[in-house]
Amino acid sequence: MPHNTSRLEAVATIGIDIGKNTFHLIGLDRNGAIVLRQKLSRRQIEPRLANTPPCLIGMEACVGAHHLSRQLKAYGHDARLMPARYVRPYSKGQKNDFRDAEAIAEAVLRPTMKFVAIKTVEQLDLQALHRVRERLVCQRTSVINQIRAFLLERGIAVRQGPSALRSEIPIVLSMTDKLSPRMIQMIEDLCADWRYLDERIETVSDEIKTLSEQDEGAKRLMTVPGIGPIISTATVAAIGNGDAFSKGRDFGAWLGLVPRQMSTGGRTVLGPISKRGNRYLRMLFVQAAHAVLLHPQCWERHGLKSWIAAAARRLNRFKLAIALANKLARIAWGVLHGGRSFEVRSMKPAAQCL
């Protein structure tokens, strides 16, 4: 569709469907009518929008969206990111890139739409470190499982846990009556891979720890029980200062730590946890909850003893860990959003409060 200066000035809202090499734009005027329909290459998108009068621009939160959003904000536009699942209901007819861009333009105008906070360069760096570490841990687990599988095929069973397998490897490799020379060589090579992955994980973890000591939000988060450098930096990388959520309950729901609701006709039905949102961060908070539950001597110091004791009377240990993870997540949001460290406040007796 050809465009001119008057057409560009009529554009109030733009929806951008982001692709690897091409971008599809749909522009709406103030009445919601389509006045711009254009396909641009990655090289053309920024110069094109730099010369466009400031307007509201919507995009789905995906790879490259945060970088483009920061650039558009520098040009004076109001760039907003949305989860793809919230945009999908606005798509009409058959799917194509222009229809997707039109759905994005309509979705960004909704007053009740939930938006994704635009990440800074520092947040993306932290996120990249965590993704690299997660991949290395998964690879290490795969190597360990492969070693165990090879040994079981030869009738050799080793106790559970990486430390048990590590200590048994020298004994296993000496079993020449059960293992062929070729299999011994393969297991030695796998052990070398294991040692290399251990070194890489330790290097990345040390870098994350260094960054956690430099970031104010991460340092405040580490005052929360069960939260260390890994969880604190992962939380900062995911939500920044927590402004995307109005309260800690919303953060817990975003992590998927609340029951899935299937209610209708005034009847409330709650199922298992929804497991929506950030899977990696949810896993870390559940691990933090298990770590806290393993040290009951610290419950009183952190003000959690009465809460855990009451919850333990009505929940099994698995549900208790999830409930505590949700509570820790809500506390973490309060620490980030409020800009203060975690502290336990003693309750005054009723007579002193009058």
Coordinates of C-alpha atoms in Angstrom, one line a residue:
M1 CA 0.0 0.0 0.0
P2 CA 1.6 3.4 -1.0
H3 CA 2.0 5.9 1.8
N4 CA 2.5 9.6 2.1
T5 CA 3.0 12.2 4.8
S6 CA -0.7 12.7 5.5
R7 CA -1.2 8.9 5.7
L8 CA 1.7 8.6 8.2
E9 CA 0.3 11.4 10.3
A10 CA -3.1 9.6 10.5
V11 CA -1.4 6.5 12.0
A12 CA -2.2 6.3 15.8
T13 CA -1.4 2.6 16.4
I14 CA 0.9 0.2 14.8
G15 CA 1.0 -3.6 15.1
I16 CA 4.3 -5.3 14.2
D17 CA 4.6 -9.0 13.5
I18 CA 8.2 -9.8 14.1
G19 CA 10.0 -12.3 11.8
K20 CA 13.5 -13.5 11.4
N21 CA 14.2 -11.4 8.3
T22 CA 10.9 -9.6 7.6
F23 CA 8.5 -7.4 9.6
H24 CA 4.8 -6.9 8.7
L25 CA 3.2 -3.6 9.8
I26 CA -0.5 -2.7 10.2
G27 CA -1.3 0.9 11.1
L28 CA -4.6 2.0 12.5
D29 CA -6.0 5.5 12.7
R30 CA -7.8 6.9 15.8
N31 CA -11.1 5.3 14.7
G32 CA -9.4 1.8 14.3
A33 CA -9.5 1.8 10.5
I34 CA -6.4 0.3 8.7
V35 CA -4.5 3.1 7.0
L36 CA -1.1 1.4 6.7
R37 CA -0.1 -2.0 5.5
Q38 CA 3.6 -2.6 4.8
K39 CA 6.3 -5.4 4.7
L40 CA 9.8 -4.4 5.7
S41 CA 13.1 -6.1 6.0
R42 CA 15.1 -6.1 9.2
R43 CA 17.4 -3.5 7.8
Q44 CA 14.5 -1.2 6.9
I45 CA 12.4 -1.4 10.1
E46 CA 14.3 1.1 12.3
P47 CA 14.8 3.8 9.7
R48 CA 11.2 3.5 8.7
L49 CA 9.8 3.9 12.2
A50 CA 12.4 6.6 13.1
N51 CA 10.7 8.8 10.5
T52 CA 7.2 8.0 11.7
P53 CA 5.4 10.4 14.0
P54 CA 5.2 9.1 17.6
C55 CA 2.5 6.6 18.1
L56 CA 1.5 3.5 20.1
I57 CA 3.3 0.4 18.8
G58 CA 2.4 -3.1 19.9
M59 CA 4.5 -6.3 19.5
E60 CA 4.5 -9.9 20.8
A61 CA 7.1 -10.6 23.4
C62 CA 9.6 -12.8 21.4
V63 CA 13.2 -13.0 20.4
G64 CA 14.4 -9.5 19.4
A65 CA 11.3 -7.7 20.7
H66 CA 13.1 -6.1 23.7
H67 CA 15.9 -4.7 21.6
L68 CA 13.4 -3.2 19.0
S69 CA 11.2 -1.8 21.8
R70 CA 14.1 0.0 23.3
Q71 CA 15.0 1.5 19.9
L72 CA 11.4 2.6 19.3
K73 CA 11.2 4.2 22.7
A74 CA 14.3 6.2 21.9
Y75 CA 12.5 7.5 18.8
G76 CA 9.6 8.7 20.9
H77 CA 7.1 5.9 20.3
D78 CA 5.1 4.2 23.0
A79 CA 6.3 0.6 22.5
R80 CA 4.5 -2.2 24.4
L81 CA 5.0 -6.0 24.4
M82 CA 2.3 -8.5 25.0
P83 CA 2.3 -12.3 25.6
A84 CA 1.5 -14.1 22.4
R85 CA -1.3 -16.1 24.1
Y86 CA -3.1 -12.9 24.9
V87 CA -2.9 -11.7 21.2
R88 CA -4.2 -14.9 19.6
P89 CA -7.9 -14.3 20.4
Y90 CA -7.9 -11.1 18.3
S91 CA -6.8 -12.9 15.1
K92 CA -9.6 -13.1 12.5
G93 CA -9.9 -15.5 9.6
Q94 CA -7.0 -17.5 8.1
K95 CA -3.5 -17.0 9.6
N96 CA -1.0 -14.9 7.8
D97 CA 1.6 -12.3 8.8
F98 CA -0.6 -9.3 8.1
R99 CA -3.5 -10.8 10.0
D100 CA -1.2 -11.4 12.9
A101 CA 0.0 -7.8 12.8
E102 CA -3.6 -6.6 12.7
A103 CA -4.4 -8.7 15.8
I104 CA -1.5 -7.2 17.6
A105 CA -2.6 -3.7 16.7
E106 CA -6.1 -4.4 18.1
A107 CA -4.8 -6.2 21.2
V108 CA -2.5 -3.3 22.2
L109 CA -5.5 -1.0 22.4
R110 CA -7.3 -3.0 25.0
P111 CA -7.4 -1.2 28.3
T112 CA -7.3 -4.5 30.3
M113 CA -4.4 -6.0 28.3
K114 CA -1.4 -7.3 30.4
F115 CA 1.9 -6.1 29.1
V116 CA 5.4 -7.5 29.4
A117 CA 8.0 -5.2 30.9
I118 CA 10.8 -4.3 28.4
K119 CA 14.1 -5.8 29.6
T120 CA 17.2 -3.7 29.8
V121 CA 20.5 -4.9 28.3
E122 CA 21.7 -5.9 31.8
Q123 CA 18.6 -8.0 32.4
L124 CA 19.1 -9.8 29.0
D125 CA 22.8 -10.4 29.9
L126 CA 21.7 -12.0 33.2
Q127 CA 19.0 -14.0 31.4
A128 CA 21.6 -15.3 28.9
L129 CA 23.9 -16.4 31.7
H130 CA 21.1 -18.4 33.3
R131 CA 20.1 -20.0 30.1
V132 CA 23.6 -21.1 29.4
R133 CA 23.9 -22.5 32.9
E134 CA 20.6 -24.3 32.5
R135 CA 21.7 -25.9 29.3
L136 CA 25.0 -27.0 30.8
V137 CA 23.3 -28.5 33.8
C138 CA 20.9 -30.4 31.5
Q139 CA 23.9 -31.7 29.4
R140 CA 25.6 -32.8 32.6
T141 CA 22.5 -34.7 33.7
S142 CA 22.3 -36.4 30.3
V143 CA 25.9 -37.5 30.5
I144 CA 25.4 -38.9 34.0
N145 CA 22.2 -40.8 32.9
Q146 CA 24.0 -42.2 29.9
I147 CA 26.8 -43.5 32.1
R148 CA 24.3 -45.2 34.4
A149 CA 22.4 -46.7 31.4
F150 CA 25.6 -48.2 30.0
L151 CA 26.5 -49.7 33.3
L152 CA 23.0 -51.1 33.9
E153 CA 23.3 -52.8 30.5
R154 CA 26.3 -54.7 31.9
G155 CA 24.5 -55.5 35.2
I156 CA 26.2 -52.8 37.2
A157 CA 23.9 -50.7 39.4
V158 CA 25.2 -47.6 41.3
R159 CA 23.5 -45.8 44.1
Q160 CA 21.5 -42.7 43.2
G161 CA 23.1 -39.3 43.2
P162 CA 26.0 -37.8 41.1
S163 CA 28.4 -38.0 44.1
A164 CA 27.8 -41.7 44.5
L165 CA 28.4 -42.4 40.9
R166 CA 31.5 -40.2 40.9
S167 CA 33.0 -42.1 43.8
E168 CA 32.1 -45.5 42.3
I169 CA 33.6 -44.8 38.8
P170 CA 37.2 -45.9 39.7
I171 CA 35.9 -49.2 41.0
V172 CA 33.5 -49.7 38.1
L173 CA 36.3 -49.1 35.5
S174 CA 38.4 -51.9 37.2
M175 CA 35.7 -54.5 36.5
T176 CA 37.3 -55.9 33.3
D177 CA 35.2 -59.1 33.7
K178 CA 32.0 -57.1 33.1
L179 CA 33.1 -54.3 30.9
S180 CA 34.8 -54.6 27.5
P181 CA 37.9 -52.4 26.7
R182 CA 35.7 -50.4 24.3
M183 CA 33.1 -49.7 26.9
I184 CA 35.7 -48.7 29.5
Q185 CA 37.1 -46.2 27.0
M186 CA 33.6 -44.8 26.3
I187 CA 32.9 -44.3 30.0
E188 CA 36.3 -42.6 30.5
D189 CA 35.4 -40.2 27.7
L190 CA 32.0 -39.5 29.2
C191 CA 33.7 -38.9 32.6
A192 CA 35.9 -36.4 30.8
D193 CA 32.8 -34.6 29.4
W194 CA 31.4 -34.6 32.9
R195 CA 34.5 -32.9 34.4
Y196 CA 34.4 -30.3 31.6
L197 CA 30.8 -29.5 32.2
D198 CA 31.4 -29.2 35.9
E199 CA 34.1 -26.7 35.2
R200 CA 31.9 -24.7 32.8
I201 CA 29.0 -24.7 35.3
E202 CA 31.3 -23.5 38.1
T203 CA 32.6 -20.7 35.9
V204 CA 29.2 -19.5 34.9
S205 CA 27.9 -19.8 38.5
D206 CA 30.9 -17.7 39.8
E207 CA 30.1 -15.0 37.2
I208 CA 26.4 -15.0 38.3
K209 CA 27.5 -14.8 42.0
T210 CA 29.7 -11.8 41.1
L211 CA 26.9 -10.0 39.4
S212 CA 24.5 -10.7 42.3
E213 CA 26.9 -8.9 44.6
Q214 CA 26.9 -5.8 42.3
D215 CA 23.1 -5.6 41.8
E216 CA 21.1 -3.8 44.5
G217 CA 17.9 -5.7 43.8
A218 CA 19.7 -9.1 43.9
K219 CA 21.4 -8.2 47.2
R220 CA 18.0 -7.4 48.8
L221 CA 16.5 -10.6 47.5
M222 CA 19.3 -12.6 49.1
T223 CA 18.0 -11.5 52.5
V224 CA 14.9 -13.6 51.8
P225 CA 15.2 -17.2 53.3
G226 CA 16.1 -19.8 50.7
I227 CA 17.2 -17.3 48.0
G228 CA 20.8 -17.1 47.0
P229 CA 22.7 -15.7 44.0
I230 CA 21.1 -18.0 41.4
I231 CA 17.5 -17.3 42.3
S232 CA 18.0 -13.6 43.0
T233 CA 19.7 -12.8 39.7
A234 CA 17.1 -15.0 37.8
T235 CA 14.3 -13.0 39.4
V236 CA 15.9 -9.6 38.6
A237 CA 16.5 -10.8 35.0
A238 CA 12.9 -11.9 34.7
I239 CA 10.9 -9.0 36.3
G240 CA 13.4 -6.2 37.0
N241 CA 12.0 -4.2 39.9
G242 CA 8.6 -5.9 39.7
D243 CA 6.6 -3.0 38.3
A244 CA 4.9 -5.3 35.8
F245 CA 2.9 -6.7 38.8
S246 CA 0.5 -4.8 41.0
K247 CA 1.0 -7.2 44.0
G248 CA 2.9 -10.2 45.0
R249 CA -0.1 -12.4 44.4
D250 CA 0.1 -11.6 40.7
F251 CA 3.8 -12.6 40.6
G252 CA 3.0 -15.9 42.2
A253 CA 0.2 -16.5 39.7
W254 CA 2.5 -15.5 36.8
L255 CA 5.0 -18.2 38.0
G256 CA 2.3 -20.8 37.9
L257 CA 2.4 -21.5 41.7
V258 CA -1.4 -21.1 42.2
P259 CA -4.2 -23.6 41.6
R260 CA -5.7 -23.8 38.1
Q261 CA -9.2 -22.5 38.3
M262 CA -12.1 -24.2 36.5
S263 CA -15.1 -22.3 37.9
T264 CA -18.5 -21.9 36.3
G265 CA -22.0 -21.2 37.4
G266 CA -20.9 -19.8 40.7
R267 CA -19.1 -23.1 41.6
T268 CA -15.4 -22.7 42.3
V269 CA -13.3 -25.6 41.3
L270 CA -9.5 -25.5 42.0
G271 CA -7.2 -28.1 40.4
P272 CA -3.4 -28.6 40.5
I273 CA -1.0 -25.6 40.0
S274 CA -1.3 -23.9 36.7
K275 CA 2.4 -24.2 35.8
R276 CA 2.1 -21.1 33.6
G277 CA 4.8 -18.4 33.1
N278 CA 8.5 -18.8 33.7
R279 CA 9.2 -22.5 34.2
Y280 CA 12.9 -22.0 35.1
L281 CA 12.1 -19.4 37.8
R282 CA 9.2 -21.6 39.2
M283 CA 11.6 -24.5 39.5
L284 CA 14.1 -22.4 41.4
F285 CA 11.5 -21.1 43.9
V286 CA 10.3 -24.7 44.5
Q287 CA 13.9 -25.7 45.2
A288 CA 14.2 -22.8 47.6
A289 CA 11.1 -23.9 49.4
H290 CA 12.5 -27.4 49.8
A291 CA 15.8 -26.0 51.1
V292 CA 13.9 -23.9 53.8
L293 CA 11.8 -27.0 54.8
L294 CA 15.0 -29.0 55.4
H295 CA 16.2 -26.5 58.0
P296 CA 13.5 -26.1 60.7
Q297 CA 16.0 -24.5 63.1
C298 CA 15.8 -21.4 60.9
W299 CA 12.0 -21.1 60.7
E300 CA 11.8 -19.0 63.9
R301 CA 14.5 -16.6 62.9
H302 CA 12.8 -15.9 59.5
G303 CA 9.3 -15.6 61.0
L304 CA 8.0 -18.7 59.2
K305 CA 7.6 -21.2 62.0
S306 CA 3.9 -20.6 62.8
W307 CA 3.0 -20.4 59.1
I308 CA 4.8 -23.6 58.2
A309 CA 3.4 -25.4 61.2
A310 CA -0.2 -24.4 60.4
A311 CA 0.2 -25.3 56.7
A312 CA 1.8 -28.7 57.5
R313 CA -1.3 -29.7 59.5
R314 CA -3.5 -29.5 56.4
L315 CA -1.0 -30.2 53.4
N316 CA 1.2 -33.0 52.5
R317 CA 4.9 -32.3 52.0
F318 CA 4.6 -31.7 48.3
K319 CA 1.8 -29.2 48.5
L320 CA 3.5 -27.6 51.5
A321 CA 6.6 -27.0 49.3
I322 CA 4.5 -25.4 46.6
A323 CA 2.6 -23.2 49.1
L324 CA 5.9 -22.1 50.6
A325 CA 7.4 -21.4 47.2
N326 CA 4.4 -19.2 46.5
K327 CA 4.9 -17.4 49.7
L328 CA 8.6 -16.9 49.1
A329 CA 7.8 -15.5 45.6
R330 CA 5.4 -13.0 47.1
I331 CA 7.9 -11.9 49.6
A332 CA 10.6 -11.6 46.9
W333 CA 8.2 -9.3 44.9
G334 CA 7.7 -7.2 47.9
V335 CA 11.4 -6.9 48.5
L336 CA 12.1 -5.9 44.9
H337 CA 9.1 -3.6 44.4
G338 CA 9.4 -1.9 47.8
G339 CA 13.2 -1.4 47.6
R340 CA 13.9 -2.8 51.0
S341 CA 15.6 -5.8 52.5
F342 CA 13.6 -8.7 54.1
E343 CA 13.2 -8.3 57.8
V344 CA 11.1 -10.0 60.4
R345 CA 8.8 -7.7 62.4
S346 CA 7.6 -8.9 65.8
M347 CA 3.9 -8.5 66.4
K348 CA 3.0 -6.3 69.4
P349 CA 0.7 -7.6 72.1
A350 CA -2.9 -6.5 71.7
A351 CA -2.8 -4.4 74.8
Q352 CA 0.1 -2.3 73.5
C353 CA -1.7 -1.6 70.2
L354 CA -4.7 0.1 71.9

